[in-house]
Short mmCIF file of C-alpha atoms (C1' of nucleotides) in Angstrom, two decimals:
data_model
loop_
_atom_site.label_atom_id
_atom_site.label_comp_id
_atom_site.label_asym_id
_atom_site.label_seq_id
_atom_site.Cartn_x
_atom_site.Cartn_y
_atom_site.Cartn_z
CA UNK A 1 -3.93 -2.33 -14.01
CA UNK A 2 -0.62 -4.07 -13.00
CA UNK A 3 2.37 -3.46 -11.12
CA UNK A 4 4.33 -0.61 -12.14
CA UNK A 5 7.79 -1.49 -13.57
CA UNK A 6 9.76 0.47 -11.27
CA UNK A 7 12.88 0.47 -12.83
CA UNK A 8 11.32 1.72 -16.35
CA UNK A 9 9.55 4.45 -14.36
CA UNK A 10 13.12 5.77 -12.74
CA UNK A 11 14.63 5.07 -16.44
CA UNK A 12 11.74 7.69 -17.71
CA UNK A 13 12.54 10.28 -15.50
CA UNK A 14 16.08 10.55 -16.60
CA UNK A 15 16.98 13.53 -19.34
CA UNK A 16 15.18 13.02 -22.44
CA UNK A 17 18.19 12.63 -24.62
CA UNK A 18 19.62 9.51 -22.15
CA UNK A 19 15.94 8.12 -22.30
CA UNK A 20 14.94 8.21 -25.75
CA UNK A 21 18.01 6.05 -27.31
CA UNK A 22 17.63 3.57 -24.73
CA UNK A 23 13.63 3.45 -25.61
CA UNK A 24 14.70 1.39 -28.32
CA UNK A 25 14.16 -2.31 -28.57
CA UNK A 26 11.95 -1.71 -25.99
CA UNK A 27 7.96 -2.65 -27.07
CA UNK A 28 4.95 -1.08 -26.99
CA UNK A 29 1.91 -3.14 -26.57
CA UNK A 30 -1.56 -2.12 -26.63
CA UNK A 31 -4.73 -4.33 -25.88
CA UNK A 32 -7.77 -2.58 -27.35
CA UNK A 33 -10.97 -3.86 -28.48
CA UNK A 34 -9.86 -7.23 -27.67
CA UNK A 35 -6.95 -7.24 -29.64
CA UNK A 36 -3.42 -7.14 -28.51
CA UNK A 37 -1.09 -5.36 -30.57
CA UNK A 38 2.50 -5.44 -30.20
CA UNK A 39 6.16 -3.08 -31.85
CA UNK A 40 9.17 -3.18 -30.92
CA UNK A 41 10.69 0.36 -31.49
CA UNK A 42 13.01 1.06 -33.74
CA UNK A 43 12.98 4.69 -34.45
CA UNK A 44 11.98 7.79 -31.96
CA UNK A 45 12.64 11.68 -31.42
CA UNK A 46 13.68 13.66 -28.47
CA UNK A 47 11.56 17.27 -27.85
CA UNK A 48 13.68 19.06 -25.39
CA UNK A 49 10.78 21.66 -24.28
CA UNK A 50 11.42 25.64 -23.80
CA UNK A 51 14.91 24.65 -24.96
CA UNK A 52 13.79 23.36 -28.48
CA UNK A 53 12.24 25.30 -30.50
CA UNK A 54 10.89 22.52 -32.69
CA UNK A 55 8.92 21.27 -29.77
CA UNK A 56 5.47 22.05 -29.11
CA UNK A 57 5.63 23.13 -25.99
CA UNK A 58 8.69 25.69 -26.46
CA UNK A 59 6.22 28.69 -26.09
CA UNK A 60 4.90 27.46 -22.83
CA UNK A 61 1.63 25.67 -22.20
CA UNK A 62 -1.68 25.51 -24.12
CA UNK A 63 -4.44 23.25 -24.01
CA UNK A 64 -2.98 20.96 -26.41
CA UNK A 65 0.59 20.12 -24.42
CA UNK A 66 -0.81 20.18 -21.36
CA UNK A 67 0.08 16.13 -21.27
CA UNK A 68 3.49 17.43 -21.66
CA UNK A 69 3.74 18.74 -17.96
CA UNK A 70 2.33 15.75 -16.19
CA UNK A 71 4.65 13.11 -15.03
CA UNK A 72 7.34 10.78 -16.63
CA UNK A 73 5.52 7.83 -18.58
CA UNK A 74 2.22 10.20 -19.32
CA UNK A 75 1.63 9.80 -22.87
CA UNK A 76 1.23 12.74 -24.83
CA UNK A 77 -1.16 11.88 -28.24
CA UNK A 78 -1.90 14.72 -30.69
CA UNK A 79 -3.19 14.94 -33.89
CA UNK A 80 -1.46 15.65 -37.02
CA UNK A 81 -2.14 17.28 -40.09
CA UNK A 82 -5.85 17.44 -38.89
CA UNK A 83 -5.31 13.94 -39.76
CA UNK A 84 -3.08 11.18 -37.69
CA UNK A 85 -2.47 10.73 -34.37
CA UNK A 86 0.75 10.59 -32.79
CA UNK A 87 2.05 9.58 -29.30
CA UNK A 88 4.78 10.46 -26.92
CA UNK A 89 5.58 9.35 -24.03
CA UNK A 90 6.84 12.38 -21.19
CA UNK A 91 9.76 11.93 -19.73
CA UNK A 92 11.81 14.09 -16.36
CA UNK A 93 10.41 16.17 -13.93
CA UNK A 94 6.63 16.92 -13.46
CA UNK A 95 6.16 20.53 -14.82
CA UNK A 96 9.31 20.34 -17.58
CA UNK A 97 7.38 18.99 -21.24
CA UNK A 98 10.38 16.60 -22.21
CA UNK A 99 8.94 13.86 -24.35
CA UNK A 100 10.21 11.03 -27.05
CA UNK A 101 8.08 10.76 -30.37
CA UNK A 102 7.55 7.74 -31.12
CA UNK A 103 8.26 7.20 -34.86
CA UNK A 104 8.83 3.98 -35.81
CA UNK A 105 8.66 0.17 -34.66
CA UNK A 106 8.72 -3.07 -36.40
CA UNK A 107 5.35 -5.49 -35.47
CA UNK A 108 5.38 -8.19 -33.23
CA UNK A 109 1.88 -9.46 -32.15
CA UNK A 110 -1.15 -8.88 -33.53
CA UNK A 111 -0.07 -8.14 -37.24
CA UNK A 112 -3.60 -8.81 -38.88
CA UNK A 113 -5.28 -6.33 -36.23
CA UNK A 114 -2.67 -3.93 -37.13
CA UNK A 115 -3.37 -4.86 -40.87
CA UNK A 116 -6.93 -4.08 -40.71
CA UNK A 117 -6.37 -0.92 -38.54
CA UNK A 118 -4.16 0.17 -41.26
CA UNK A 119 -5.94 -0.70 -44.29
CA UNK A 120 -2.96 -2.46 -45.89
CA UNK A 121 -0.15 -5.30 -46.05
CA UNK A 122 2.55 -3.04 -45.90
CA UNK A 123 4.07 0.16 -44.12
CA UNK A 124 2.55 -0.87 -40.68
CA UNK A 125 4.25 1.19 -38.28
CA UNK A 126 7.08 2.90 -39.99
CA UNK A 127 6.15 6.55 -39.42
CA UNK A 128 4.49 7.80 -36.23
CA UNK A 129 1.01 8.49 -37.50
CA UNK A 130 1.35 4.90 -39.08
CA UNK A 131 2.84 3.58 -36.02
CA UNK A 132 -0.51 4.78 -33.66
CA UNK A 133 -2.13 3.71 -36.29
CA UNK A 134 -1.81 0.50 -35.90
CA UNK A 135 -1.72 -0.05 -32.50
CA UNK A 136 -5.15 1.52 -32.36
CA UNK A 137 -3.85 4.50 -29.89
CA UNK A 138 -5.69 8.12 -30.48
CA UNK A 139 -6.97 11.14 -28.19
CA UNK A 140 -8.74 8.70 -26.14
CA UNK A 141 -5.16 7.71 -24.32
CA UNK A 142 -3.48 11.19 -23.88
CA UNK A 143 -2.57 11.52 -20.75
CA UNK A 144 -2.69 8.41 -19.45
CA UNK A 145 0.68 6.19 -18.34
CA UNK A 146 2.36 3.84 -20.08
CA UNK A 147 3.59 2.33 -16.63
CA UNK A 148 -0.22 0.79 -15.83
CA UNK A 149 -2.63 1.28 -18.92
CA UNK A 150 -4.17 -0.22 -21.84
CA UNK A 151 -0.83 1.27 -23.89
CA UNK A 152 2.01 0.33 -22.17
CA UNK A 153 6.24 0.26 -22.53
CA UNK A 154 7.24 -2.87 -22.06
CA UNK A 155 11.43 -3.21 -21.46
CA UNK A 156 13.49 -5.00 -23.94
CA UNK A 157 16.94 -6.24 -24.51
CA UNK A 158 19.14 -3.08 -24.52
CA UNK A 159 20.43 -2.46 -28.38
CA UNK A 160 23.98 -3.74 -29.39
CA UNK A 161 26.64 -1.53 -29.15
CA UNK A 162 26.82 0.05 -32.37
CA UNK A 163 23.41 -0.25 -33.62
CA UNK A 164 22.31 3.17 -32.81
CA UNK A 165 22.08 5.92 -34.67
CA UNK A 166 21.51 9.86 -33.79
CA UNK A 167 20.41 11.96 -36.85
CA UNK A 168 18.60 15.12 -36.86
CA UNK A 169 14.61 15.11 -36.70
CA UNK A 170 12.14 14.71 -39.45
CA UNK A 171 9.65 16.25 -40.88
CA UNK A 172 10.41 19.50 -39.01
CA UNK A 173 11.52 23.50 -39.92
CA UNK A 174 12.96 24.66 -36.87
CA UNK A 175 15.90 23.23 -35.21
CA UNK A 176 16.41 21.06 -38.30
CA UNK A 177 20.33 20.12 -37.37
CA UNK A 178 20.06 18.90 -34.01
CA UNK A 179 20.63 14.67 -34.34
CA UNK A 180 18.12 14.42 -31.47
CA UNK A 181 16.78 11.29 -33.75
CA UNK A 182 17.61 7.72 -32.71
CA UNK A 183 16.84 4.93 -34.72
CA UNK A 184 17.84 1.03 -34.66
CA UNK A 185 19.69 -0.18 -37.71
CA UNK A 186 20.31 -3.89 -37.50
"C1'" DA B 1 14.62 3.68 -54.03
"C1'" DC B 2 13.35 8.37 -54.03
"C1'" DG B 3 10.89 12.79 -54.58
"C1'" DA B 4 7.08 15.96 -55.62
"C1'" DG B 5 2.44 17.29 -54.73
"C1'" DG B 6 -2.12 17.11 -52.74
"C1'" DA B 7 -5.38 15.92 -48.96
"C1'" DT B 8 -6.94 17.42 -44.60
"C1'" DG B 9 -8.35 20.00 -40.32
"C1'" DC B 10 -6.56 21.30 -35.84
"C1'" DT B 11 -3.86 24.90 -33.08
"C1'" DC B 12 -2.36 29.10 -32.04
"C1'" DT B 13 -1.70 34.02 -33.49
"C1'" DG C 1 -5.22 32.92 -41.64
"C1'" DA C 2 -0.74 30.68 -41.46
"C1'" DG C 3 1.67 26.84 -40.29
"C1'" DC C 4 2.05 22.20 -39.33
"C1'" DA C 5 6.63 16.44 -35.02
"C1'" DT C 6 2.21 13.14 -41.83
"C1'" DC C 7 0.63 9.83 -45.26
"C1'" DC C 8 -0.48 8.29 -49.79
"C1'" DT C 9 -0.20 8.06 -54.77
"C1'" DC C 10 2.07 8.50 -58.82
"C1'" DG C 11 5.98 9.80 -61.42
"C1'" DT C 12 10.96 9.00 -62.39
"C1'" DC C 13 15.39 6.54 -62.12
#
DNA sequence: ACGAGGATGCTCT
DNA sequence: GAGCATCCTCGTC
């Protein structure tokens, strides 16, 4: 554990559309097994809870969101597909499931780790089951913070005007026009 | 570069 | 039992 980064945890509990562009160019960095891995984000969603129907917590609570409720910078990791994991982080007020997927980042540290946790030379963390991945992040870590644990948001320098990007979601079939998508085009 | 199709198993109805 | 906030491979262009 280490001191809390007080201004990202008062940035988190802003309105998940205000926080999720301005997650970008931030890092994530994750030191597991020994081995600290390290993206800078470059692509992430907004879920707007009971308001957005794409989300998984629009019809209320189940055993799977329950993450969702907890308090800005919980992560929220589920499991995809039966098959990949993928994390959010929960942003706003405790009891309203507003999170940002995490989609996308481009490696910094630890690319071999993230080579062998991925199986391959290529692709690393461009996709959110891709990006968990390689970071080595799974069910273990939902529901812990991102302010003080082994996965953590680290701030970055804000993107240049100009370089962001909202486009609608991917990968979904409800809510498919909403551009609550941001990603970092340089 | 892009798209179609299959793998895979959890979650909620 | 239906539906899924995905990834990979292999085909085309």
């Amino acid at each position: 554990m280490t001191t809390p980064d007080r201004a990202l945890a008062e940035l988190l509990a802003e309105p998940v559309l205000e926080v999720a562009p301005r997650l970008l160019g931030m890092r994530i960095r994750t030191e597991l097994d020994g081995q600290p891995t390290e993206v800078t984000l470059n692509e992430v969603e907004a879920y707007v809870g009971a308001l957005d129907p794409a989300s998984h917590a629009y019809r209320g609570r189940t055993p799977r969101n329950e993450a969702m409720f907890a308090a800005a910078g919980t992560l929220y990791v589920y499991k995809s597909y039966g098959i990949h994991w993928c994390m959010n982080i929960v942003t706003g007020q405790v009891g309203v499931p507003h999170a940002v997927l995490l989609r996308g980042g481009v490696p910094l540290v630890g690319e071999e780790t993230m080579v062998n946790r991925r199986g391959r030379r290529d692709h690393l963390a461009d996709g959110p089951g891709k990006l968990t991945q390689a970071l080595g992040v799974t069910g273990e870590h939902n529901g812990s913070s991102v302010l003080d644990g082994r996965v953590r948001l680290l701030p970055g320098d804000a993107p240049p005007s100009g370089t962001v990007a909202a486009t609608p979601r991917i990968g979904i079939t409800r809510a498919v026009d909403l551009p609550w998508r941001f990603v970092l085009r340089l």
